[in-house]
Amino acid sequence: MTTTQLISANGTSAFVPAPASPYQGDIARYWDQEARPVNLRLGDVDGLYHHHYGIGDVDHAALGDPGDGQYEKRLIAELHRLESAQAEVLLDHLGSIGRDDTLMDAGCGRGGSMVMAHQRFGCTVQGVTLSAKQADFANQRAQELGIESHVHARVCNMLDTPFETGQAAASWNNESSMYVDLHDLFAEHSRVLAVGGRYVTITGCWNPRYGQPSKWVSQINAHFECNIHSRREYLRAMADNRLVPQTVIDLTPATLPYWELRATSSLVTGIEEAFINSYRDGSFQYLLIAADRV
């Protein structure tokens, strides 16, 4: 694989793998330019910056009166609580992790889940992202928290990481697998994971029972420049790469409250209707799959 030199925000340079395809180059540029308030203002609540959605019931008592001048601030805090709850559920399924273990976050974004994993387990967490801007942001946050020796993001292709074979005790994709071929992705996770290691993904996928991707799914693909896979494709690609599912949880009912609340906020991006309608009509699902490397 060819490499390219990137200059980070702090002026340092490093040689990193180049994106594997023109498409992934487009995705790198997309996320380098992304600065949506829905990603940044939620993270400002407590310094955990996520790039995924939320699960759980809305705490309407915490929201209070919509006519109150502080209502929007409380709504943002509630959306952030739900997205952090989603990350907690993913971490719940990583299995037994020790302080000496290494974890890999494939598609780490601005690093919120990596910080949470280190805070829970005390272990080392290595993140990968195509976006130099996201990696710099995540590494700056790790420095601010004094955990840079344990939490680090690097710019590279999640299909071809620099980690040693069998290095990771666990790994995950949190809403990032729709940007890559699943067979290539799970082959790399299978390589990096130790035998007996745990892989977890939380992802949106189209429901094969619907027949084909619905118009709502097509709108989501266009909005995020991604390619949403079917539930069947996930399970087949895992089976082909020595990843045996232990748990499959349909989180669709649990994520609807997040989307319904977000649709009433000042942070709307225009894609909320597609998510809500596709979840309601059954054409789209929000799944957690936990699999063991055999």
PDB file of C-alpha atoms in Angstrom:
ATOM      1  CA  MET A   1       0.000   0.000   0.000  1.00  0.00           C
ATOM      2  CA  THR A   2       1.233   3.487  -0.793  1.00  0.00           C
ATOM      3  CA  THR A   3       1.655   6.109   1.918  1.00  0.00           C
ATOM      4  CA  THR A   4       1.169   9.844   2.078  1.00  0.00           C
ATOM      5  CA  GLN A   5       2.478  12.523   4.405  1.00  0.00           C
ATOM      6  CA  LEU A   6      -0.041  14.454   6.452  1.00  0.00           C
ATOM      7  CA  ILE A   7       0.573  17.611   8.445  1.00  0.00           C
ATOM      8  CA  SER A   8      -1.465  17.684  11.656  1.00  0.00           C
ATOM      9  CA  ALA A   9      -2.876  20.697  13.458  1.00  0.00           C
ATOM     10  CA  ASN A  10       0.084  20.834  15.840  1.00  0.00           C
ATOM     11  CA  GLY A  11       2.547  20.951  12.943  1.00  0.00           C
ATOM     12  CA  THR A  12       3.850  17.420  13.200  1.00  0.00           C
ATOM     13  CA  SER A  13       4.014  15.125  10.217  1.00  0.00           C
ATOM     14  CA  ALA A  14       3.667  11.403   9.883  1.00  0.00           C
ATOM     15  CA  PHE A  15       3.604   8.872   7.114  1.00  0.00           C
ATOM     16  CA  VAL A  16       0.321   7.023   7.071  1.00  0.00           C
ATOM     17  CA  PRO A  17      -1.374   4.628   4.654  1.00  0.00           C
ATOM     18  CA  ALA A  18      -3.147   6.378   1.823  1.00  0.00           C
ATOM     19  CA  PRO A  19      -6.881   5.757   1.350  1.00  0.00           C
ATOM     20  CA  ALA A  20      -7.439   2.465  -0.448  1.00  0.00           C
ATOM     21  CA  SER A  21      -9.676   3.889  -3.152  1.00  0.00           C
ATOM     22  CA  PRO A  22     -10.891   7.181  -4.647  1.00  0.00           C
ATOM     23  CA  TYR A  23     -14.155   6.623  -2.757  1.00  0.00           C
ATOM     24  CA  GLN A  24     -12.371   6.477   0.572  1.00  0.00           C
ATOM     25  CA  GLY A  25     -10.500   9.614  -0.402  1.00  0.00           C
ATOM     26  CA  ASP A  26     -13.893  11.257  -0.848  1.00  0.00           C
ATOM     27  CA  ILE A  27     -14.970  10.012   2.584  1.00  0.00           C
ATOM     28  CA  ALA A  28     -11.808  11.410   4.171  1.00  0.00           C
ATOM     29  CA  ARG A  29     -12.555  14.816   2.658  1.00  0.00           C
ATOM     30  CA  TYR A  30     -16.208  14.585   3.740  1.00  0.00           C
ATOM     31  CA  TRP A  31     -15.298  14.073   7.410  1.00  0.00           C
ATOM     32  CA  ASP A  32     -12.417  16.554   7.312  1.00  0.00           C
ATOM     33  CA  GLN A  33     -14.941  19.208   6.294  1.00  0.00           C
ATOM     34  CA  GLU A  34     -17.728  18.054   8.636  1.00  0.00           C
ATOM     35  CA  ALA A  35     -18.544  20.369  11.562  1.00  0.00           C
ATOM     36  CA  ARG A  36     -22.226  19.781  12.247  1.00  0.00           C
ATOM     37  CA  PRO A  37     -23.539  21.337  15.455  1.00  0.00           C
ATOM     38  CA  VAL A  38     -25.305  18.046  16.230  1.00  0.00           C
ATOM     39  CA  ASN A  39     -21.879  16.425  16.652  1.00  0.00           C
ATOM     40  CA  LEU A  40     -20.079  19.306  18.342  1.00  0.00           C
ATOM     41  CA  ARG A  41     -22.654  20.895  20.642  1.00  0.00           C
ATOM     42  CA  LEU A  42     -23.588  17.542  22.142  1.00  0.00           C
ATOM     43  CA  GLY A  43     -19.939  16.806  22.853  1.00  0.00           C
ATOM     44  CA  ASP A  44     -19.547  20.203  24.507  1.00  0.00           C
ATOM     45  CA  VAL A  45     -21.850  18.979  27.296  1.00  0.00           C
ATOM     46  CA  ASP A  46     -19.090  16.923  28.960  1.00  0.00           C
ATOM     47  CA  GLY A  47     -16.193  16.684  26.507  1.00  0.00           C
ATOM     48  CA  LEU A  48     -17.131  13.303  25.022  1.00  0.00           C
ATOM     49  CA  TYR A  49     -17.494  13.814  21.279  1.00  0.00           C
ATOM     50  CA  HIS A  50     -19.393  11.042  19.531  1.00  0.00           C
ATOM     51  CA  HIS A  51     -20.316  10.335  15.929  1.00  0.00           C
ATOM     52  CA  HIS A  52     -23.249   8.028  16.519  1.00  0.00           C
ATOM     53  CA  TYR A  53     -26.851   8.124  17.660  1.00  0.00           C
ATOM     54  CA  GLY A  54     -28.605   7.446  20.948  1.00  0.00           C
ATOM     55  CA  ILE A  55     -30.713   4.788  22.605  1.00  0.00           C
ATOM     56  CA  GLY A  56     -33.049   4.702  25.564  1.00  0.00           C
ATOM     57  CA  ASP A  57     -36.169   6.414  26.858  1.00  0.00           C
ATOM     58  CA  VAL A  58     -36.224  10.188  26.970  1.00  0.00           C
ATOM     59  CA  ASP A  59     -36.218  11.680  30.473  1.00  0.00           C
ATOM     60  CA  HIS A  60     -39.044  14.151  29.994  1.00  0.00           C
ATOM     61  CA  ALA A  61     -38.800  15.310  33.606  1.00  0.00           C
ATOM     62  CA  ALA A  62     -35.226  16.437  32.940  1.00  0.00           C
ATOM     63  CA  LEU A  63     -36.362  18.343  29.850  1.00  0.00           C
ATOM     64  CA  GLY A  64     -38.910  20.410  31.740  1.00  0.00           C
ATOM     65  CA  ASP A  65     -41.133  23.041  30.169  1.00  0.00           C
ATOM     66  CA  PRO A  66     -40.577  23.655  26.411  1.00  0.00           C
ATOM     67  CA  GLY A  67     -41.381  27.314  27.032  1.00  0.00           C
ATOM     68  CA  ASP A  68     -38.493  27.674  29.453  1.00  0.00           C
ATOM     69  CA  GLY A  69     -35.494  29.620  28.151  1.00  0.00           C
ATOM     70  CA  GLN A  70     -33.168  26.764  29.182  1.00  0.00           C
ATOM     71  CA  TYR A  71     -35.189  24.064  27.434  1.00  0.00           C
ATOM     72  CA  GLU A  72     -32.963  23.783  24.352  1.00  0.00           C
ATOM     73  CA  LYS A  73     -29.867  23.463  26.521  1.00  0.00           C
ATOM     74  CA  ARG A  74     -31.505  20.649  28.479  1.00  0.00           C
ATOM     75  CA  LEU A  75     -32.660  18.978  25.240  1.00  0.00           C
ATOM     76  CA  ILE A  76     -29.086  18.943  23.923  1.00  0.00           C
ATOM     77  CA  ALA A  77     -27.880  17.462  27.210  1.00  0.00           C
ATOM     78  CA  GLU A  78     -30.549  14.769  26.954  1.00  0.00           C
ATOM     79  CA  LEU A  79     -29.586  13.863  23.380  1.00  0.00           C
ATOM     80  CA  HIS A  80     -25.991  13.581  24.538  1.00  0.00           C
ATOM     81  CA  ARG A  81     -26.982  11.374  27.465  1.00  0.00           C
ATOM     82  CA  LEU A  82     -28.714   9.011  25.026  1.00  0.00           C
ATOM     83  CA  GLU A  83     -25.721   8.818  22.680  1.00  0.00           C
ATOM     84  CA  SER A  84     -23.376   8.104  25.579  1.00  0.00           C
ATOM     85  CA  ALA A  85     -25.824   5.420  26.734  1.00  0.00           C
ATOM     86  CA  GLN A  86     -25.440   3.840  23.286  1.00  0.00           C
ATOM     87  CA  ALA A  87     -21.661   3.721  23.703  1.00  0.00           C
ATOM     88  CA  GLU A  88     -22.054   2.167  27.144  1.00  0.00           C
ATOM     89  CA  VAL A  89     -24.146  -0.646  25.652  1.00  0.00           C
ATOM     90  CA  LEU A  90     -21.455  -1.322  23.060  1.00  0.00           C
ATOM     91  CA  LEU A  91     -18.781  -1.447  25.783  1.00  0.00           C
ATOM     92  CA  ASP A  92     -21.011  -3.773  27.832  1.00  0.00           C
ATOM     93  CA  HIS A  93     -20.647  -6.371  25.073  1.00  0.00           C
ATOM     94  CA  LEU A  94     -16.841  -6.315  24.720  1.00  0.00           C
ATOM     95  CA  GLY A  95     -16.430  -9.044  27.330  1.00  0.00           C
ATOM     96  CA  SER A  96     -13.781  -9.210  30.032  1.00  0.00           C
ATOM     97  CA  ILE A  97     -11.135  -6.539  29.352  1.00  0.00           C
ATOM     98  CA  GLY A  98      -8.028  -6.061  31.486  1.00  0.00           C
ATOM     99  CA  ARG A  99      -5.770  -3.048  32.005  1.00  0.00           C
ATOM    100  CA  ASP A 100      -3.032  -4.629  29.893  1.00  0.00           C
ATOM    101  CA  ASP A 101      -5.297  -5.249  26.911  1.00  0.00           C
ATOM    102  CA  THR A 102      -5.429  -3.298  23.666  1.00  0.00           C
ATOM    103  CA  LEU A 103      -8.693  -2.408  21.946  1.00  0.00           C
ATOM    104  CA  MET A 104      -9.261  -1.113  18.409  1.00  0.00           C
ATOM    105  CA  ASP A 105     -11.943   1.407  17.474  1.00  0.00           C
ATOM    106  CA  ALA A 106     -12.370   1.202  13.695  1.00  0.00           C
ATOM    107  CA  GLY A 107     -13.780   4.518  12.517  1.00  0.00           C
ATOM    108  CA  CYS A 108     -13.148   6.302  15.803  1.00  0.00           C
ATOM    109  CA  GLY A 109     -14.396   9.754  14.844  1.00  0.00           C
ATOM    110  CA  ARG A 110     -13.532  12.393  17.452  1.00  0.00           C
ATOM    111  CA  GLY A 111     -12.758   9.719  20.028  1.00  0.00           C
ATOM    112  CA  GLY A 112     -15.619   9.738  22.536  1.00  0.00           C
ATOM    113  CA  SER A 113     -15.983   5.958  22.691  1.00  0.00           C
ATOM    114  CA  MET A 114     -12.223   5.489  23.054  1.00  0.00           C
ATOM    115  CA  VAL A 115     -12.166   7.749  26.095  1.00  0.00           C
ATOM    116  CA  MET A 116     -15.116   5.899  27.623  1.00  0.00           C
ATOM    117  CA  ALA A 117     -13.452   2.521  27.016  1.00  0.00           C
ATOM    118  CA  HIS A 118     -10.230   3.615  28.717  1.00  0.00           C
ATOM    119  CA  GLN A 119     -12.127   5.150  31.623  1.00  0.00           C
ATOM    120  CA  ARG A 120     -14.026   1.900  32.145  1.00  0.00           C
ATOM    121  CA  PHE A 121     -11.287  -0.688  31.604  1.00  0.00           C
ATOM    122  CA  GLY A 122      -8.026   1.227  32.135  1.00  0.00           C
ATOM    123  CA  CYS A 123      -6.689  -0.343  28.926  1.00  0.00           C
ATOM    124  CA  THR A 124      -5.031   0.983  25.773  1.00  0.00           C
ATOM    125  CA  VAL A 125      -7.370   2.019  22.971  1.00  0.00           C
ATOM    126  CA  GLN A 126      -6.152   2.571  19.424  1.00  0.00           C
ATOM    127  CA  GLY A 127      -8.485   4.330  17.008  1.00  0.00           C
ATOM    128  CA  VAL A 128      -8.342   4.580  13.230  1.00  0.00           C
ATOM    129  CA  THR A 129     -10.044   7.082  10.970  1.00  0.00           C
ATOM    130  CA  LEU A 130      -9.596   8.338   7.419  1.00  0.00           C
ATOM    131  CA  SER A 131      -9.996  11.914   8.671  1.00  0.00           C
ATOM    132  CA  ALA A 132      -6.839  13.733   9.810  1.00  0.00           C
ATOM    133  CA  LYS A 133      -9.065  16.402  11.342  1.00  0.00           C
ATOM    134  CA  GLN A 134     -10.891  13.848  13.474  1.00  0.00           C
ATOM    135  CA  ALA A 135      -7.655  12.147  14.553  1.00  0.00           C
ATOM    136  CA  ASP A 136      -6.124  15.451  15.612  1.00  0.00           C
ATOM    137  CA  PHE A 137      -9.270  16.330  17.562  1.00  0.00           C
ATOM    138  CA  ALA A 138      -9.314  12.959  19.342  1.00  0.00           C
ATOM    139  CA  ASN A 139      -5.626  13.132  20.212  1.00  0.00           C
ATOM    140  CA  GLN A 140      -5.978  16.682  21.523  1.00  0.00           C
ATOM    141  CA  ARG A 141      -8.796  15.568  23.805  1.00  0.00           C
ATOM    142  CA  ALA A 142      -6.678  12.646  25.050  1.00  0.00           C
ATOM    143  CA  GLN A 143      -3.878  15.085  25.882  1.00  0.00           C
ATOM    144  CA  GLU A 144      -6.263  17.409  27.692  1.00  0.00           C
ATOM    145  CA  LEU A 145      -7.476  14.462  29.782  1.00  0.00           C
ATOM    146  CA  GLY A 146      -3.945  13.230  30.444  1.00  0.00           C
ATOM    147  CA  ILE A 147      -4.581   9.831  28.879  1.00  0.00           C
ATOM    148  CA  GLU A 148      -2.569  10.198  25.658  1.00  0.00           C
ATOM    149  CA  SER A 149      -0.328   7.286  26.645  1.00  0.00           C
ATOM    150  CA  HIS A 150      -3.377   4.993  26.532  1.00  0.00           C
ATOM    151  CA  VAL A 151      -5.725   6.566  23.970  1.00  0.00           C
ATOM    152  CA  HIS A 152      -4.527   7.408  20.483  1.00  0.00           C
ATOM    153  CA  ALA A 153      -6.117   7.951  17.070  1.00  0.00           C
ATOM    154  CA  ARG A 154      -4.250   7.550  13.817  1.00  0.00           C
ATOM    155  CA  VAL A 155      -5.064   8.256  10.200  1.00  0.00           C
ATOM    156  CA  CYS A 156      -5.335   5.017   8.279  1.00  0.00           C
ATOM    157  CA  ASN A 157      -7.668   2.774   6.373  1.00  0.00           C
ATOM    158  CA  MET A 158      -9.611   0.418   8.665  1.00  0.00           C
ATOM    159  CA  LEU A 159      -9.251  -2.280   6.002  1.00  0.00           C
ATOM    160  CA  ASP A 160      -5.465  -2.234   6.313  1.00  0.00           C
ATOM    161  CA  THR A 161      -4.361  -1.242   9.819  1.00  0.00           C
ATOM    162  CA  PRO A 162      -0.786  -1.178  11.161  1.00  0.00           C
ATOM    163  CA  PHE A 163      -1.600  -3.387  14.150  1.00  0.00           C
ATOM    164  CA  GLU A 164       0.012  -6.751  14.724  1.00  0.00           C
ATOM    165  CA  THR A 165      -1.890  -9.963  14.078  1.00  0.00           C
ATOM    166  CA  GLY A 166      -3.721 -11.019  17.241  1.00  0.00           C
ATOM    167  CA  GLN A 167      -2.860  -7.758  19.027  1.00  0.00           C
ATOM    168  CA  ALA A 168      -6.368  -6.731  20.104  1.00  0.00           C
ATOM    169  CA  ALA A 169      -8.459  -8.274  22.852  1.00  0.00           C
ATOM    170  CA  ALA A 170     -11.541  -6.616  21.348  1.00  0.00           C
ATOM    171  CA  SER A 171     -12.491  -4.287  18.530  1.00  0.00           C
ATOM    172  CA  TRP A 172     -15.542  -2.488  17.254  1.00  0.00           C
ATOM    173  CA  ASN A 173     -17.261  -0.408  14.593  1.00  0.00           C
ATOM    174  CA  ASN A 174     -19.783   2.086  15.892  1.00  0.00           C
ATOM    175  CA  GLU A 175     -21.811   3.266  12.888  1.00  0.00           C
ATOM    176  CA  SER A 176     -18.778   3.191  10.596  1.00  0.00           C
ATOM    177  CA  SER A 177     -19.096  -0.114   8.729  1.00  0.00           C
ATOM    178  CA  MET A 178     -21.326   1.322   6.002  1.00  0.00           C
ATOM    179  CA  TYR A 179     -18.305   2.959   4.392  1.00  0.00           C
ATOM    180  CA  VAL A 180     -16.476  -0.255   3.492  1.00  0.00           C
ATOM    181  CA  ASP A 181     -16.841  -3.721   2.018  1.00  0.00           C
ATOM    182  CA  LEU A 182     -17.878  -6.015   4.876  1.00  0.00           C
ATOM    183  CA  HIS A 183     -15.765  -9.005   3.833  1.00  0.00           C
ATOM    184  CA  ASP A 184     -12.640  -6.838   3.712  1.00  0.00           C
ATOM    185  CA  LEU A 185     -13.563  -5.213   7.026  1.00  0.00           C
ATOM    186  CA  PHE A 186     -14.175  -8.437   8.917  1.00  0.00           C
ATOM    187  CA  ALA A 187     -11.060 -10.037   7.446  1.00  0.00           C
ATOM    188  CA  GLU A 188      -9.027  -7.235   9.025  1.00  0.00           C
ATOM    189  CA  HIS A 189     -10.827  -7.450  12.385  1.00  0.00           C
ATOM    190  CA  SER A 190     -10.292 -11.216  12.341  1.00  0.00           C
ATOM    191  CA  ARG A 191      -6.584 -10.670  11.710  1.00  0.00           C
ATOM    192  CA  VAL A 192      -6.121  -8.059  14.437  1.00  0.00           C
ATOM    193  CA  LEU A 193      -8.158  -9.882  17.083  1.00  0.00           C
ATOM    194  CA  ALA A 194      -6.646 -12.545  19.300  1.00  0.00           C
ATOM    195  CA  VAL A 195      -8.370 -15.926  19.110  1.00  0.00           C
ATOM    196  CA  GLY A 196     -11.270 -15.663  21.535  1.00  0.00           C
ATOM    197  CA  GLY A 197     -11.351 -11.881  21.155  1.00  0.00           C
ATOM    198  CA  ARG A 198     -14.632 -10.041  20.817  1.00  0.00           C
ATOM    199  CA  TYR A 199     -15.863  -7.898  17.943  1.00  0.00           C
ATOM    200  CA  VAL A 200     -18.905  -5.640  18.350  1.00  0.00           C
ATOM    201  CA  THR A 201     -20.738  -3.470  15.881  1.00  0.00           C
ATOM    202  CA  ILE A 202     -23.701  -1.171  16.265  1.00  0.00           C
ATOM    203  CA  THR A 203     -25.023  -0.245  12.865  1.00  0.00           C
ATOM    204  CA  GLY A 204     -27.992   0.697  10.782  1.00  0.00           C
ATOM    205  CA  CYS A 205     -28.826  -1.930   8.171  1.00  0.00           C
ATOM    206  CA  TRP A 206     -31.626  -2.465   5.723  1.00  0.00           C
ATOM    207  CA  ASN A 207     -34.020  -5.267   6.484  1.00  0.00           C
ATOM    208  CA  PRO A 208     -33.944  -8.137   3.928  1.00  0.00           C
ATOM    209  CA  ARG A 209     -37.574  -8.893   4.742  1.00  0.00           C
ATOM    210  CA  TYR A 210     -38.477  -5.546   3.194  1.00  0.00           C
ATOM    211  CA  GLY A 211     -37.157  -6.825  -0.144  1.00  0.00           C
ATOM    212  CA  GLN A 212     -34.748  -4.068  -1.201  1.00  0.00           C
ATOM    213  CA  PRO A 213     -33.414  -0.854   0.339  1.00  0.00           C
ATOM    214  CA  SER A 214     -36.339   1.537   0.759  1.00  0.00           C
ATOM    215  CA  LYS A 215     -36.463   5.125  -0.474  1.00  0.00           C
ATOM    216  CA  TRP A 216     -35.645   6.216   3.082  1.00  0.00           C
ATOM    217  CA  VAL A 217     -32.496   4.094   3.121  1.00  0.00           C
ATOM    218  CA  SER A 218     -31.507   5.582  -0.237  1.00  0.00           C
ATOM    219  CA  GLN A 219     -31.903   9.070   1.244  1.00  0.00           C
ATOM    220  CA  ILE A 220     -29.674   8.159   4.191  1.00  0.00           C
ATOM    221  CA  ASN A 221     -27.035   6.777   1.813  1.00  0.00           C
ATOM    222  CA  ALA A 222     -27.069   9.989  -0.202  1.00  0.00           C
ATOM    223  CA  HIS A 223     -26.947  12.220   2.874  1.00  0.00           C
ATOM    224  CA  PHE A 224     -23.882  10.524   4.379  1.00  0.00           C
ATOM    225  CA  GLU A 225     -22.270   9.361   1.104  1.00  0.00           C
ATOM    226  CA  CYS A 226     -22.294   5.794   2.416  1.00  0.00           C
ATOM    227  CA  ASN A 227     -23.549   2.363   1.347  1.00  0.00           C
ATOM    228  CA  ILE A 228     -25.779   0.763   3.974  1.00  0.00           C
ATOM    229  CA  HIS A 229     -25.582  -3.038   4.036  1.00  0.00           C
ATOM    230  CA  SER A 230     -28.327  -5.533   4.784  1.00  0.00           C
ATOM    231  CA  ARG A 231     -28.537  -7.485   8.026  1.00  0.00           C
ATOM    232  CA  ARG A 232     -27.946 -10.681   6.040  1.00  0.00           C
ATOM    233  CA  GLU A 233     -24.689  -9.304   4.598  1.00  0.00           C
ATOM    234  CA  TYR A 234     -23.299  -8.668   8.093  1.00  0.00           C
ATOM    235  CA  LEU A 235     -23.954 -12.198   9.288  1.00  0.00           C
ATOM    236  CA  ARG A 236     -22.649 -13.801   6.095  1.00  0.00           C
ATOM    237  CA  ALA A 237     -19.439 -11.753   6.033  1.00  0.00           C
ATOM    238  CA  MET A 238     -18.776 -12.524   9.710  1.00  0.00           C
ATOM    239  CA  ALA A 239     -19.224 -16.247   9.111  1.00  0.00           C
ATOM    240  CA  ASP A 240     -16.761 -16.089   6.220  1.00  0.00           C
ATOM    241  CA  ASN A 241     -14.115 -14.482   8.458  1.00  0.00           C
ATOM    242  CA  ARG A 242     -14.109 -16.593  11.626  1.00  0.00           C
ATOM    243  CA  LEU A 243     -16.347 -14.220  13.572  1.00  0.00           C
ATOM    244  CA  VAL A 244     -19.144 -16.160  15.280  1.00  0.00           C
ATOM    245  CA  PRO A 245     -22.091 -14.042  16.495  1.00  0.00           C
ATOM    246  CA  GLN A 246     -22.889 -14.520  20.173  1.00  0.00           C
ATOM    247  CA  THR A 247     -25.484 -11.771  20.515  1.00  0.00           C
ATOM    248  CA  VAL A 248     -27.750  -9.997  18.052  1.00  0.00           C
ATOM    249  CA  ILE A 249     -29.949  -7.255  19.508  1.00  0.00           C
ATOM    250  CA  ASP A 250     -32.502  -5.212  17.602  1.00  0.00           C
ATOM    251  CA  LEU A 251     -32.047  -1.704  19.018  1.00  0.00           C
ATOM    252  CA  THR A 252     -34.584  -0.133  16.658  1.00  0.00           C
ATOM    253  CA  PRO A 253     -37.262   0.502  19.323  1.00  0.00           C
ATOM    254  CA  ALA A 254     -34.595   1.862  21.642  1.00  0.00           C
ATOM    255  CA  THR A 255     -33.259   4.414  19.140  1.00  0.00           C
ATOM    256  CA  LEU A 256     -36.596   5.845  17.970  1.00  0.00           C
ATOM    257  CA  PRO A 257     -36.995   8.121  21.033  1.00  0.00           C
ATOM    258  CA  TYR A 258     -33.628   9.722  20.263  1.00  0.00           C
ATOM    259  CA  TRP A 259     -34.659  10.503  16.703  1.00  0.00           C
ATOM    260  CA  GLU A 260     -38.099  11.771  17.671  1.00  0.00           C
ATOM    261  CA  LEU A 261     -36.527  14.122  20.214  1.00  0.00           C
ATOM    262  CA  ARG A 262     -33.785  15.258  17.840  1.00  0.00           C
ATOM    263  CA  ALA A 263     -36.424  16.120  15.221  1.00  0.00           C
ATOM    264  CA  THR A 264     -37.813  18.762  17.618  1.00  0.00           C
ATOM    265  CA  SER A 265     -34.442  20.405  18.286  1.00  0.00           C
ATOM    266  CA  SER A 266     -32.522  23.243  16.662  1.00  0.00           C
ATOM    267  CA  LEU A 267     -29.914  20.688  15.543  1.00  0.00           C
ATOM    268  CA  VAL A 268     -31.939  19.087  12.754  1.00  0.00           C
ATOM    269  CA  THR A 269     -29.966  18.225   9.625  1.00  0.00           C
ATOM    270  CA  GLY A 270     -32.846  17.235   7.355  1.00  0.00           C
ATOM    271  CA  ILE A 271     -32.291  13.490   7.604  1.00  0.00           C
ATOM    272  CA  GLU A 272     -34.396  12.903  10.718  1.00  0.00           C
ATOM    273  CA  GLU A 273     -37.579  12.085   8.774  1.00  0.00           C
ATOM    274  CA  ALA A 274     -35.826   9.337   6.785  1.00  0.00           C
ATOM    275  CA  PHE A 275     -34.569   7.645   9.946  1.00  0.00           C
ATOM    276  CA  ILE A 276     -37.892   7.877  11.757  1.00  0.00           C
ATOM    277  CA  ASN A 277     -39.980   6.659   8.820  1.00  0.00           C
ATOM    278  CA  SER A 278     -37.645   3.795   7.893  1.00  0.00           C
ATOM    279  CA  TYR A 279     -37.500   2.566  11.482  1.00  0.00           C
ATOM    280  CA  ARG A 280     -41.286   2.737  11.739  1.00  0.00           C
ATOM    281  CA  ASP A 281     -42.013   0.935   8.460  1.00  0.00           C
ATOM    282  CA  GLY A 282     -39.470  -1.809   9.184  1.00  0.00           C
ATOM    283  CA  SER A 283     -37.254  -1.193   6.145  1.00  0.00           C
ATOM    284  CA  PHE A 284     -34.332  -0.109   8.322  1.00  0.00           C
ATOM    285  CA  GLN A 285     -33.014  -1.589  11.557  1.00  0.00           C
ATOM    286  CA  TYR A 286     -30.556  -0.551  14.244  1.00  0.00           C
ATOM    287  CA  LEU A 287     -28.609  -3.628  15.345  1.00  0.00           C
ATOM    288  CA  LEU A 288     -25.930  -4.630  17.812  1.00  0.00           C
ATOM    289  CA  ILE A 289     -23.967  -7.727  16.829  1.00  0.00           C
ATOM    290  CA  ALA A 290     -21.304  -9.168  19.140  1.00  0.00           C
ATOM    291  CA  ALA A 291     -19.122 -11.920  17.691  1.00  0.00           C
ATOM    292  CA  ASP A 292     -16.168 -13.963  18.924  1.00  0.00           C
ATOM    293  CA  ARG A 293     -13.037 -14.625  16.889  1.00  0.00           C
ATOM    294  CA  VAL A 294     -12.585 -18.398  16.560  1.00  0.00           C
TER     295      VAL A 294
END
